[in-house]
Amino acid sequence: MELWFTEKQTEHFGITARVRKTHHTEETPYQKLDMLETAEFGNMLVLDGMVMTTEKDEFVYHEMVTHPALFTHPHPRKVLVVGGGDGGAIREVLKHPTVEKAVLVEIDGKVIETSKKYLPTISGKLEDPRVEVIVDDGFMHIVKAKNEYDVILVDSTEPVGPAVKLFERGFYQGIYDALTDEGIFVAQTDNPWFKGDLIRKVFQDVKEIFPITRLYTANVPTYPSGLWTFTMGSKKHDPLGVKKESIREIATKYYTPALHHACFVLPRFVEELLK
């Protein structure tokens, strides 16, 4: 008998993967957490029935949520990751030598604990001396921070449950206040095939707050539709103004100096969402 996991991404569409083993399952105080070993994508972290990350394709998301912002900022020293308890965004942040401190604020400590056990290639840098791990509400952490961070990365789940407030205009205003004068933030903003209204709303909210607002995309096979968007808000520096030759080569599998600019070139139907 074969066991398959299916994520129902809309009422009429989903993706499925054959499961070799269930490593762990539990109801945390915040969500249903499962760690599955899949035949195609290796270990897969699932929260409330939604795929968060897998060993095979995680590098795309984690590189793209971090490097466009960190190469746009001229000297990022202190970086905050909201969510991202698997540790992948932190791993990528630490590839930038100017970073002196990276703070991870994850509301669900069980995500961190389980990722350390079953996703060591993703979570391995959480023990780095430059990293501070805080198990707390990222929304409240932002509220209390003022002029503190050079870059803020919102590595949240989809807008359900505790993550809903991470897609609201007030949260983006709080991020603006928590950033330094040259600050930049990036949030994952779901996919344009199924969540066009969400992308439009977030982009407009961020645009009303930040002088520079950009949308960019990446291909993440296990995320709904495979085409994923990220929204960047910047106080001063435009990612399109970064010179290709100024982007250092670092160890990546997806992000490249040429892709830094190319990822901001949007398909026409995505451009239309922003009007």
PDB file of C-alpha atoms in Angstrom:
ATOM      1  CA  MET A   1       0.000   0.000   0.000  1.00  0.00           C
ATOM      2  CA  GLU A   2       1.313   3.476  -0.876  1.00  0.00           C
ATOM      3  CA  LEU A   3       0.843   6.551   1.308  1.00  0.00           C
ATOM      4  CA  TRP A   4       0.410   9.952  -0.373  1.00  0.00           C
ATOM      5  CA  PHE A   5       0.218  13.434   1.105  1.00  0.00           C
ATOM      6  CA  THR A   6      -1.968  15.970  -0.706  1.00  0.00           C
ATOM      7  CA  GLU A   7      -2.027  19.692  -0.057  1.00  0.00           C
ATOM      8  CA  LYS A   8      -5.362  21.126  -1.162  1.00  0.00           C
ATOM      9  CA  GLN A   9      -4.136  24.477  -2.446  1.00  0.00           C
ATOM     10  CA  THR A  10      -7.556  25.693  -3.585  1.00  0.00           C
ATOM     11  CA  GLU A  11     -11.044  24.236  -3.453  1.00  0.00           C
ATOM     12  CA  HIS A  12     -10.389  22.620  -6.826  1.00  0.00           C
ATOM     13  CA  PHE A  13      -6.617  22.058  -7.009  1.00  0.00           C
ATOM     14  CA  GLY A  14      -3.821  20.482  -5.002  1.00  0.00           C
ATOM     15  CA  ILE A  15      -0.401  18.829  -5.199  1.00  0.00           C
ATOM     16  CA  THR A  16       0.504  15.372  -3.991  1.00  0.00           C
ATOM     17  CA  ALA A  17       3.684  13.527  -3.030  1.00  0.00           C
ATOM     18  CA  ARG A  18       4.382   9.923  -2.086  1.00  0.00           C
ATOM     19  CA  VAL A  19       5.361   9.580   1.571  1.00  0.00           C
ATOM     20  CA  ARG A  20       7.935   7.042   2.680  1.00  0.00           C
ATOM     21  CA  LYS A  21       7.702   7.777   6.384  1.00  0.00           C
ATOM     22  CA  THR A  22       6.103  10.116   8.914  1.00  0.00           C
ATOM     23  CA  HIS A  23       8.936  11.290  11.152  1.00  0.00           C
ATOM     24  CA  HIS A  24       6.869  13.432  13.492  1.00  0.00           C
ATOM     25  CA  THR A  25       3.370  14.756  13.990  1.00  0.00           C
ATOM     26  CA  GLU A  26       1.846  16.905  16.743  1.00  0.00           C
ATOM     27  CA  GLU A  27      -0.605  19.656  17.551  1.00  0.00           C
ATOM     28  CA  THR A  28       1.437  22.587  18.829  1.00  0.00           C
ATOM     29  CA  PRO A  29      -0.241  25.499  20.647  1.00  0.00           C
ATOM     30  CA  TYR A  30      -0.421  27.248  17.267  1.00  0.00           C
ATOM     31  CA  GLN A  31      -0.819  24.684  14.479  1.00  0.00           C
ATOM     32  CA  LYS A  32      -0.676  21.089  13.271  1.00  0.00           C
ATOM     33  CA  LEU A  33       2.950  20.187  12.581  1.00  0.00           C
ATOM     34  CA  ASP A  34       4.071  17.233  10.442  1.00  0.00           C
ATOM     35  CA  MET A  35       7.514  16.198   9.272  1.00  0.00           C
ATOM     36  CA  LEU A  36       7.257  13.780   6.347  1.00  0.00           C
ATOM     37  CA  GLU A  37       9.880  11.913   4.357  1.00  0.00           C
ATOM     38  CA  THR A  38       8.802  12.081   0.725  1.00  0.00           C
ATOM     39  CA  ALA A  39      10.155  10.079  -2.206  1.00  0.00           C
ATOM     40  CA  GLU A  40      10.590  13.120  -4.484  1.00  0.00           C
ATOM     41  CA  PHE A  41      11.484  16.038  -2.214  1.00  0.00           C
ATOM     42  CA  GLY A  42      13.111  14.444   0.830  1.00  0.00           C
ATOM     43  CA  ASN A  43      12.037  15.616   4.272  1.00  0.00           C
ATOM     44  CA  MET A  44       9.073  17.989   4.099  1.00  0.00           C
ATOM     45  CA  LEU A  45       7.835  20.343   6.821  1.00  0.00           C
ATOM     46  CA  VAL A  46       4.045  20.699   6.754  1.00  0.00           C
ATOM     47  CA  LEU A  47       2.068  23.165   8.899  1.00  0.00           C
ATOM     48  CA  ASP A  48      -1.732  22.961   9.002  1.00  0.00           C
ATOM     49  CA  GLY A  49      -1.644  20.828   5.867  1.00  0.00           C
ATOM     50  CA  MET A  50       0.497  23.311   3.897  1.00  0.00           C
ATOM     51  CA  VAL A  51       4.014  22.617   2.646  1.00  0.00           C
ATOM     52  CA  MET A  52       6.469  25.015   4.276  1.00  0.00           C
ATOM     53  CA  THR A  53       9.771  23.682   2.987  1.00  0.00           C
ATOM     54  CA  THR A  54      11.454  20.574   1.599  1.00  0.00           C
ATOM     55  CA  GLU A  55      15.055  19.432   1.422  1.00  0.00           C
ATOM     56  CA  LYS A  56      15.050  19.401  -2.386  1.00  0.00           C
ATOM     57  CA  ASP A  57      13.707  22.830  -3.319  1.00  0.00           C
ATOM     58  CA  GLU A  58      14.165  24.931  -0.158  1.00  0.00           C
ATOM     59  CA  PHE A  59      17.158  26.783  -1.553  1.00  0.00           C
ATOM     60  CA  VAL A  60      15.021  28.717  -4.028  1.00  0.00           C
ATOM     61  CA  TYR A  61      12.775  30.337  -1.460  1.00  0.00           C
ATOM     62  CA  HIS A  62      15.452  30.936   1.156  1.00  0.00           C
ATOM     63  CA  GLU A  63      17.902  32.498  -1.286  1.00  0.00           C
ATOM     64  CA  MET A  64      15.274  34.715  -2.871  1.00  0.00           C
ATOM     65  CA  VAL A  65      13.719  35.983   0.345  1.00  0.00           C
ATOM     66  CA  THR A  66      17.167  37.145   1.494  1.00  0.00           C
ATOM     67  CA  HIS A  67      19.734  38.020  -1.175  1.00  0.00           C
ATOM     68  CA  PRO A  68      17.853  40.615  -3.283  1.00  0.00           C
ATOM     69  CA  ALA A  69      17.456  42.785  -0.167  1.00  0.00           C
ATOM     70  CA  LEU A  70      20.874  42.100   1.322  1.00  0.00           C
ATOM     71  CA  PHE A  71      22.652  42.928  -1.932  1.00  0.00           C
ATOM     72  CA  THR A  72      20.534  46.061  -2.362  1.00  0.00           C
ATOM     73  CA  HIS A  73      21.445  47.411   1.084  1.00  0.00           C
ATOM     74  CA  PRO A  74      25.026  48.766   0.957  1.00  0.00           C
ATOM     75  CA  HIS A  75      26.011  47.636   4.476  1.00  0.00           C
ATOM     76  CA  PRO A  76      23.488  45.390   6.247  1.00  0.00           C
ATOM     77  CA  ARG A  77      24.703  44.820   9.793  1.00  0.00           C
ATOM     78  CA  LYS A  78      21.649  43.819  11.816  1.00  0.00           C
ATOM     79  CA  VAL A  79      18.963  41.649  10.207  1.00  0.00           C
ATOM     80  CA  LEU A  80      15.629  40.404  11.551  1.00  0.00           C
ATOM     81  CA  VAL A  81      13.805  37.321  10.279  1.00  0.00           C
ATOM     82  CA  VAL A  82      10.159  37.104  11.365  1.00  0.00           C
ATOM     83  CA  GLY A  83       8.975  33.499  11.199  1.00  0.00           C
ATOM     84  CA  GLY A  84      11.297  31.172   9.345  1.00  0.00           C
ATOM     85  CA  GLY A  85      11.737  28.747  12.223  1.00  0.00           C
ATOM     86  CA  ASP A  86      13.305  26.200   9.878  1.00  0.00           C
ATOM     87  CA  GLY A  87      16.403  28.429   9.801  1.00  0.00           C
ATOM     88  CA  GLY A  88      16.875  28.616   6.032  1.00  0.00           C
ATOM     89  CA  ALA A  89      16.636  32.402   5.773  1.00  0.00           C
ATOM     90  CA  ILE A  90      19.122  32.785   8.638  1.00  0.00           C
ATOM     91  CA  ARG A  91      21.537  30.465   6.838  1.00  0.00           C
ATOM     92  CA  GLU A  92      21.440  32.683   3.754  1.00  0.00           C
ATOM     93  CA  VAL A  93      21.690  35.940   5.728  1.00  0.00           C
ATOM     94  CA  LEU A  94      24.944  34.773   7.298  1.00  0.00           C
ATOM     95  CA  LYS A  95      26.561  34.434   3.867  1.00  0.00           C
ATOM     96  CA  HIS A  96      26.906  38.236   3.908  1.00  0.00           C
ATOM     97  CA  PRO A  97      30.107  39.215   5.766  1.00  0.00           C
ATOM     98  CA  THR A  98      28.812  42.644   6.816  1.00  0.00           C
ATOM     99  CA  VAL A  99      26.109  41.027   8.965  1.00  0.00           C
ATOM    100  CA  GLU A 100      27.081  41.276  12.620  1.00  0.00           C
ATOM    101  CA  LYS A 101      23.808  40.032  14.104  1.00  0.00           C
ATOM    102  CA  ALA A 102      20.846  38.062  12.781  1.00  0.00           C
ATOM    103  CA  VAL A 103      17.732  37.804  14.950  1.00  0.00           C
ATOM    104  CA  LEU A 104      15.128  35.094  14.386  1.00  0.00           C
ATOM    105  CA  VAL A 105      11.701  35.614  15.959  1.00  0.00           C
ATOM    106  CA  GLU A 106       9.504  32.523  15.563  1.00  0.00           C
ATOM    107  CA  ILE A 107       6.205  32.192  17.411  1.00  0.00           C
ATOM    108  CA  ASP A 108       6.229  28.375  17.476  1.00  0.00           C
ATOM    109  CA  GLY A 109       9.258  26.887  19.204  1.00  0.00           C
ATOM    110  CA  LYS A 110       8.236  23.401  18.038  1.00  0.00           C
ATOM    111  CA  VAL A 111       9.001  24.412  14.444  1.00  0.00           C
ATOM    112  CA  ILE A 112      12.563  25.291  15.445  1.00  0.00           C
ATOM    113  CA  GLU A 113      12.992  22.123  17.499  1.00  0.00           C
ATOM    114  CA  THR A 114      11.658  19.810  14.786  1.00  0.00           C
ATOM    115  CA  SER A 115      13.654  21.515  12.025  1.00  0.00           C
ATOM    116  CA  LYS A 116      16.886  21.136  13.973  1.00  0.00           C
ATOM    117  CA  LYS A 117      16.243  17.397  14.236  1.00  0.00           C
ATOM    118  CA  TYR A 118      15.013  16.603  10.728  1.00  0.00           C
ATOM    119  CA  LEU A 119      16.259  19.478   8.527  1.00  0.00           C
ATOM    120  CA  PRO A 120      19.891  19.976   9.611  1.00  0.00           C
ATOM    121  CA  THR A 121      21.055  21.275   6.219  1.00  0.00           C
ATOM    122  CA  ILE A 122      18.471  24.068   6.523  1.00  0.00           C
ATOM    123  CA  SER A 123      18.614  24.828  10.245  1.00  0.00           C
ATOM    124  CA  GLY A 124      22.342  24.275  10.782  1.00  0.00           C
ATOM    125  CA  LYS A 125      23.263  27.940  11.233  1.00  0.00           C
ATOM    126  CA  LEU A 126      20.834  28.627  14.091  1.00  0.00           C
ATOM    127  CA  GLU A 127      23.658  27.872  16.529  1.00  0.00           C
ATOM    128  CA  ASP A 128      26.005  30.430  14.949  1.00  0.00           C
ATOM    129  CA  PRO A 129      27.248  32.990  17.526  1.00  0.00           C
ATOM    130  CA  ARG A 130      25.923  35.854  15.375  1.00  0.00           C
ATOM    131  CA  VAL A 131      22.363  34.488  15.675  1.00  0.00           C
ATOM    132  CA  GLU A 132      19.835  35.256  18.400  1.00  0.00           C
ATOM    133  CA  VAL A 133      16.781  32.983  18.417  1.00  0.00           C
ATOM    134  CA  ILE A 134      13.666  34.350  20.126  1.00  0.00           C
ATOM    135  CA  VAL A 135      10.500  32.308  20.541  1.00  0.00           C
ATOM    136  CA  ASP A 136       7.873  35.047  20.533  1.00  0.00           C
ATOM    137  CA  ASP A 137       5.233  36.840  18.499  1.00  0.00           C
ATOM    138  CA  GLY A 138       6.964  38.549  15.563  1.00  0.00           C
ATOM    139  CA  PHE A 139       4.198  41.128  15.291  1.00  0.00           C
ATOM    140  CA  MET A 140       4.780  42.303  18.866  1.00  0.00           C
ATOM    141  CA  HIS A 141       8.559  42.218  18.397  1.00  0.00           C
ATOM    142  CA  ILE A 142       8.185  44.625  15.479  1.00  0.00           C
ATOM    143  CA  VAL A 143       5.902  46.910  17.500  1.00  0.00           C
ATOM    144  CA  LYS A 144       8.581  47.297  20.170  1.00  0.00           C
ATOM    145  CA  ALA A 145      11.537  47.781  17.788  1.00  0.00           C
ATOM    146  CA  LYS A 146      12.367  51.322  16.661  1.00  0.00           C
ATOM    147  CA  ASN A 147      15.107  52.268  14.186  1.00  0.00           C
ATOM    148  CA  GLU A 148      16.855  48.999  15.009  1.00  0.00           C
ATOM    149  CA  TYR A 149      17.251  46.808  11.921  1.00  0.00           C
ATOM    150  CA  ASP A 150      18.911  47.366   8.550  1.00  0.00           C
ATOM    151  CA  VAL A 151      16.941  44.581   6.874  1.00  0.00           C
ATOM    152  CA  ILE A 152      13.744  42.799   7.948  1.00  0.00           C
ATOM    153  CA  LEU A 153      12.622  39.591   6.243  1.00  0.00           C
ATOM    154  CA  VAL A 154       9.077  38.343   6.830  1.00  0.00           C
ATOM    155  CA  ASP A 155       9.307  34.584   6.302  1.00  0.00           C
ATOM    156  CA  SER A 156       5.736  33.790   7.294  1.00  0.00           C
ATOM    157  CA  THR A 157       3.272  31.052   6.497  1.00  0.00           C
ATOM    158  CA  GLU A 158       0.321  31.817   4.249  1.00  0.00           C
ATOM    159  CA  PRO A 159      -2.203  34.326   5.694  1.00  0.00           C
ATOM    160  CA  VAL A 160      -4.089  31.953   7.956  1.00  0.00           C
ATOM    161  CA  GLY A 161      -4.112  31.569  11.748  1.00  0.00           C
ATOM    162  CA  PRO A 162      -1.366  33.481  13.606  1.00  0.00           C
ATOM    163  CA  ALA A 163       0.113  34.768  10.323  1.00  0.00           C
ATOM    164  CA  VAL A 164      -2.942  36.787   9.268  1.00  0.00           C
ATOM    165  CA  LYS A 165      -1.763  39.942  11.036  1.00  0.00           C
ATOM    166  CA  LEU A 166       1.581  39.714   9.207  1.00  0.00           C
ATOM    167  CA  PHE A 167      -0.219  40.736   6.006  1.00  0.00           C
ATOM    168  CA  GLU A 168      -1.873  43.876   7.378  1.00  0.00           C
ATOM    169  CA  ARG A 169      -0.989  47.491   6.665  1.00  0.00           C
ATOM    170  CA  GLY A 170      -0.311  48.250  10.336  1.00  0.00           C
ATOM    171  CA  PHE A 171       2.370  45.573  10.381  1.00  0.00           C
ATOM    172  CA  TYR A 172       4.143  47.153   7.426  1.00  0.00           C
ATOM    173  CA  GLN A 173       4.033  50.533   9.132  1.00  0.00           C
ATOM    174  CA  GLY A 174       5.598  48.917  12.199  1.00  0.00           C
ATOM    175  CA  ILE A 175       8.320  47.458   9.991  1.00  0.00           C
ATOM    176  CA  TYR A 176       9.031  50.909   8.544  1.00  0.00           C
ATOM    177  CA  ASP A 177       9.476  52.279  12.067  1.00  0.00           C
ATOM    178  CA  ALA A 178      11.688  49.353  13.082  1.00  0.00           C
ATOM    179  CA  LEU A 179      14.072  49.920  10.167  1.00  0.00           C
ATOM    180  CA  THR A 180      17.033  52.271  10.105  1.00  0.00           C
ATOM    181  CA  ASP A 181      17.131  55.222   7.671  1.00  0.00           C
ATOM    182  CA  GLU A 182      18.435  53.036   4.834  1.00  0.00           C
ATOM    183  CA  GLY A 183      16.292  50.057   5.783  1.00  0.00           C
ATOM    184  CA  ILE A 184      14.791  47.449   3.464  1.00  0.00           C
ATOM    185  CA  PHE A 185      12.203  44.780   4.083  1.00  0.00           C
ATOM    186  CA  VAL A 186      10.938  41.790   2.115  1.00  0.00           C
ATOM    187  CA  ALA A 187       7.821  39.708   2.674  1.00  0.00           C
ATOM    188  CA  GLN A 188       6.761  36.549   0.906  1.00  0.00           C
ATOM    189  CA  THR A 189       3.431  37.392  -0.744  1.00  0.00           C
ATOM    190  CA  ASP A 190       2.100  34.097  -2.107  1.00  0.00           C
ATOM    191  CA  ASN A 191       1.306  33.313  -5.752  1.00  0.00           C
ATOM    192  CA  PRO A 192      -0.381  35.293  -8.547  1.00  0.00           C
ATOM    193  CA  TRP A 193      -2.488  32.417  -9.883  1.00  0.00           C
ATOM    194  CA  PHE A 194      -4.612  31.920  -6.779  1.00  0.00           C
ATOM    195  CA  LYS A 195      -3.889  34.938  -4.562  1.00  0.00           C
ATOM    196  CA  GLY A 196      -3.918  37.907  -6.923  1.00  0.00           C
ATOM    197  CA  ASP A 197      -6.099  39.989  -4.610  1.00  0.00           C
ATOM    198  CA  LEU A 198      -3.658  39.447  -1.736  1.00  0.00           C
ATOM    199  CA  ILE A 199      -0.683  40.513  -3.846  1.00  0.00           C
ATOM    200  CA  ARG A 200      -2.495  43.625  -5.038  1.00  0.00           C
ATOM    201  CA  LYS A 201      -3.510  44.619  -1.503  1.00  0.00           C
ATOM    202  CA  VAL A 202      -0.070  44.056   0.029  1.00  0.00           C
ATOM    203  CA  PHE A 203       1.678  45.914  -2.790  1.00  0.00           C
ATOM    204  CA  GLN A 204      -0.595  48.919  -2.431  1.00  0.00           C
ATOM    205  CA  ASP A 205      -0.253  48.953   1.365  1.00  0.00           C
ATOM    206  CA  VAL A 206       3.542  48.805   1.163  1.00  0.00           C
ATOM    207  CA  LYS A 207       3.617  51.414  -1.603  1.00  0.00           C
ATOM    208  CA  GLU A 208       1.737  53.869   0.614  1.00  0.00           C
ATOM    209  CA  ILE A 209       4.419  53.522   3.293  1.00  0.00           C
ATOM    210  CA  PHE A 210       7.749  52.974   1.502  1.00  0.00           C
ATOM    211  CA  PRO A 211       9.262  55.330  -1.120  1.00  0.00           C
ATOM    212  CA  ILE A 212      10.420  52.336  -3.202  1.00  0.00           C
ATOM    213  CA  THR A 213       8.247  49.230  -3.628  1.00  0.00           C
ATOM    214  CA  ARG A 214       9.086  46.304  -5.911  1.00  0.00           C
ATOM    215  CA  LEU A 215       7.565  42.893  -6.623  1.00  0.00           C
ATOM    216  CA  TYR A 216       9.678  39.973  -7.796  1.00  0.00           C
ATOM    217  CA  THR A 217       9.194  36.273  -8.435  1.00  0.00           C
ATOM    218  CA  ALA A 218      10.845  32.868  -8.126  1.00  0.00           C
ATOM    219  CA  ASN A 219       9.948  29.285  -9.004  1.00  0.00           C
ATOM    220  CA  VAL A 220       9.302  27.064  -5.974  1.00  0.00           C
ATOM    221  CA  PRO A 221       7.884  23.701  -7.165  1.00  0.00           C
ATOM    222  CA  THR A 222       6.161  22.675  -3.926  1.00  0.00           C
ATOM    223  CA  TYR A 223       4.414  26.010  -3.332  1.00  0.00           C
ATOM    224  CA  PRO A 224       0.950  26.679  -4.784  1.00  0.00           C
ATOM    225  CA  SER A 225       1.230  27.083  -8.592  1.00  0.00           C
ATOM    226  CA  GLY A 226       5.065  27.037  -8.416  1.00  0.00           C
ATOM    227  CA  LEU A 227       5.289  30.779  -9.157  1.00  0.00           C
ATOM    228  CA  TRP A 228       5.967  32.686  -5.948  1.00  0.00           C
ATOM    229  CA  THR A 229       6.100  36.408  -5.260  1.00  0.00           C
ATOM    230  CA  PHE A 230       8.023  38.590  -2.849  1.00  0.00           C
ATOM    231  CA  THR A 231       7.310  42.235  -2.064  1.00  0.00           C
ATOM    232  CA  MET A 232      10.162  44.573  -1.184  1.00  0.00           C
ATOM    233  CA  GLY A 233       9.822  47.937   0.526  1.00  0.00           C
ATOM    234  CA  SER A 234      12.858  50.194   0.724  1.00  0.00           C
ATOM    235  CA  LYS A 235      13.424  53.585   2.311  1.00  0.00           C
ATOM    236  CA  LYS A 236      16.289  54.639   0.062  1.00  0.00           C
ATOM    237  CA  HIS A 237      17.898  51.968  -2.120  1.00  0.00           C
ATOM    238  CA  ASP A 238      16.310  50.601  -5.301  1.00  0.00           C
ATOM    239  CA  PRO A 239      17.181  46.966  -6.135  1.00  0.00           C
ATOM    240  CA  LEU A 240      17.048  47.884  -9.827  1.00  0.00           C
ATOM    241  CA  GLY A 241      19.802  50.450  -9.246  1.00  0.00           C
ATOM    242  CA  VAL A 242      22.287  47.884  -7.978  1.00  0.00           C
ATOM    243  CA  LYS A 243      25.169  47.386 -10.405  1.00  0.00           C
ATOM    244  CA  LYS A 244      25.630  43.773 -11.447  1.00  0.00           C
ATOM    245  CA  GLU A 245      29.396  43.965 -10.936  1.00  0.00           C
ATOM    246  CA  SER A 246      28.892  45.081  -7.324  1.00  0.00           C
ATOM    247  CA  ILE A 247      27.109  41.813  -6.421  1.00  0.00           C
ATOM    248  CA  ARG A 248      29.630  39.388  -4.990  1.00  0.00           C
ATOM    249  CA  GLU A 249      29.511  35.757  -6.029  1.00  0.00           C
ATOM    250  CA  ILE A 250      28.377  33.673  -3.048  1.00  0.00           C
ATOM    251  CA  ALA A 251      27.476  30.003  -2.662  1.00  0.00           C
ATOM    252  CA  THR A 252      23.976  29.771  -4.115  1.00  0.00           C
ATOM    253  CA  LYS A 253      21.964  27.372  -6.258  1.00  0.00           C
ATOM    254  CA  TYR A 254      19.314  29.762  -7.608  1.00  0.00           C
ATOM    255  CA  TYR A 255      20.194  33.410  -7.032  1.00  0.00           C
ATOM    256  CA  THR A 256      22.848  34.956  -9.302  1.00  0.00           C
ATOM    257  CA  PRO A 257      24.022  38.527 -10.006  1.00  0.00           C
ATOM    258  CA  ALA A 258      22.145  38.456 -13.327  1.00  0.00           C
ATOM    259  CA  LEU A 259      19.012  37.059 -11.720  1.00  0.00           C
ATOM    260  CA  HIS A 260      19.015  39.906  -9.200  1.00  0.00           C
ATOM    261  CA  HIS A 261      17.666  42.201 -11.906  1.00  0.00           C
ATOM    262  CA  ALA A 262      15.834  39.596 -13.982  1.00  0.00           C
ATOM    263  CA  CYS A 263      13.568  38.470 -11.125  1.00  0.00           C
ATOM    264  CA  PHE A 264      11.943  41.919 -11.086  1.00  0.00           C
ATOM    265  CA  VAL A 265      10.801  41.506 -14.712  1.00  0.00           C
ATOM    266  CA  LEU A 266       7.183  40.429 -14.300  1.00  0.00           C
ATOM    267  CA  PRO A 267       4.833  38.527 -16.604  1.00  0.00           C
ATOM    268  CA  ARG A 268       2.169  40.855 -17.945  1.00  0.00           C
ATOM    269  CA  PHE A 269      -0.655  39.278 -15.960  1.00  0.00           C
ATOM    270  CA  VAL A 270       1.329  39.867 -12.763  1.00  0.00           C
ATOM    271  CA  GLU A 271       2.037  43.465 -13.762  1.00  0.00           C
ATOM    272  CA  GLU A 272      -1.695  43.950 -14.233  1.00  0.00           C
ATOM    273  CA  LEU A 273      -2.306  42.919 -10.619  1.00  0.00           C
ATOM    274  CA  LEU A 274      -0.363  45.947  -9.425  1.00  0.00           C
ATOM    275  CA  LYS A 275      -2.355  48.554 -11.341  1.00  0.00           C
TER     276      LYS A 275
END
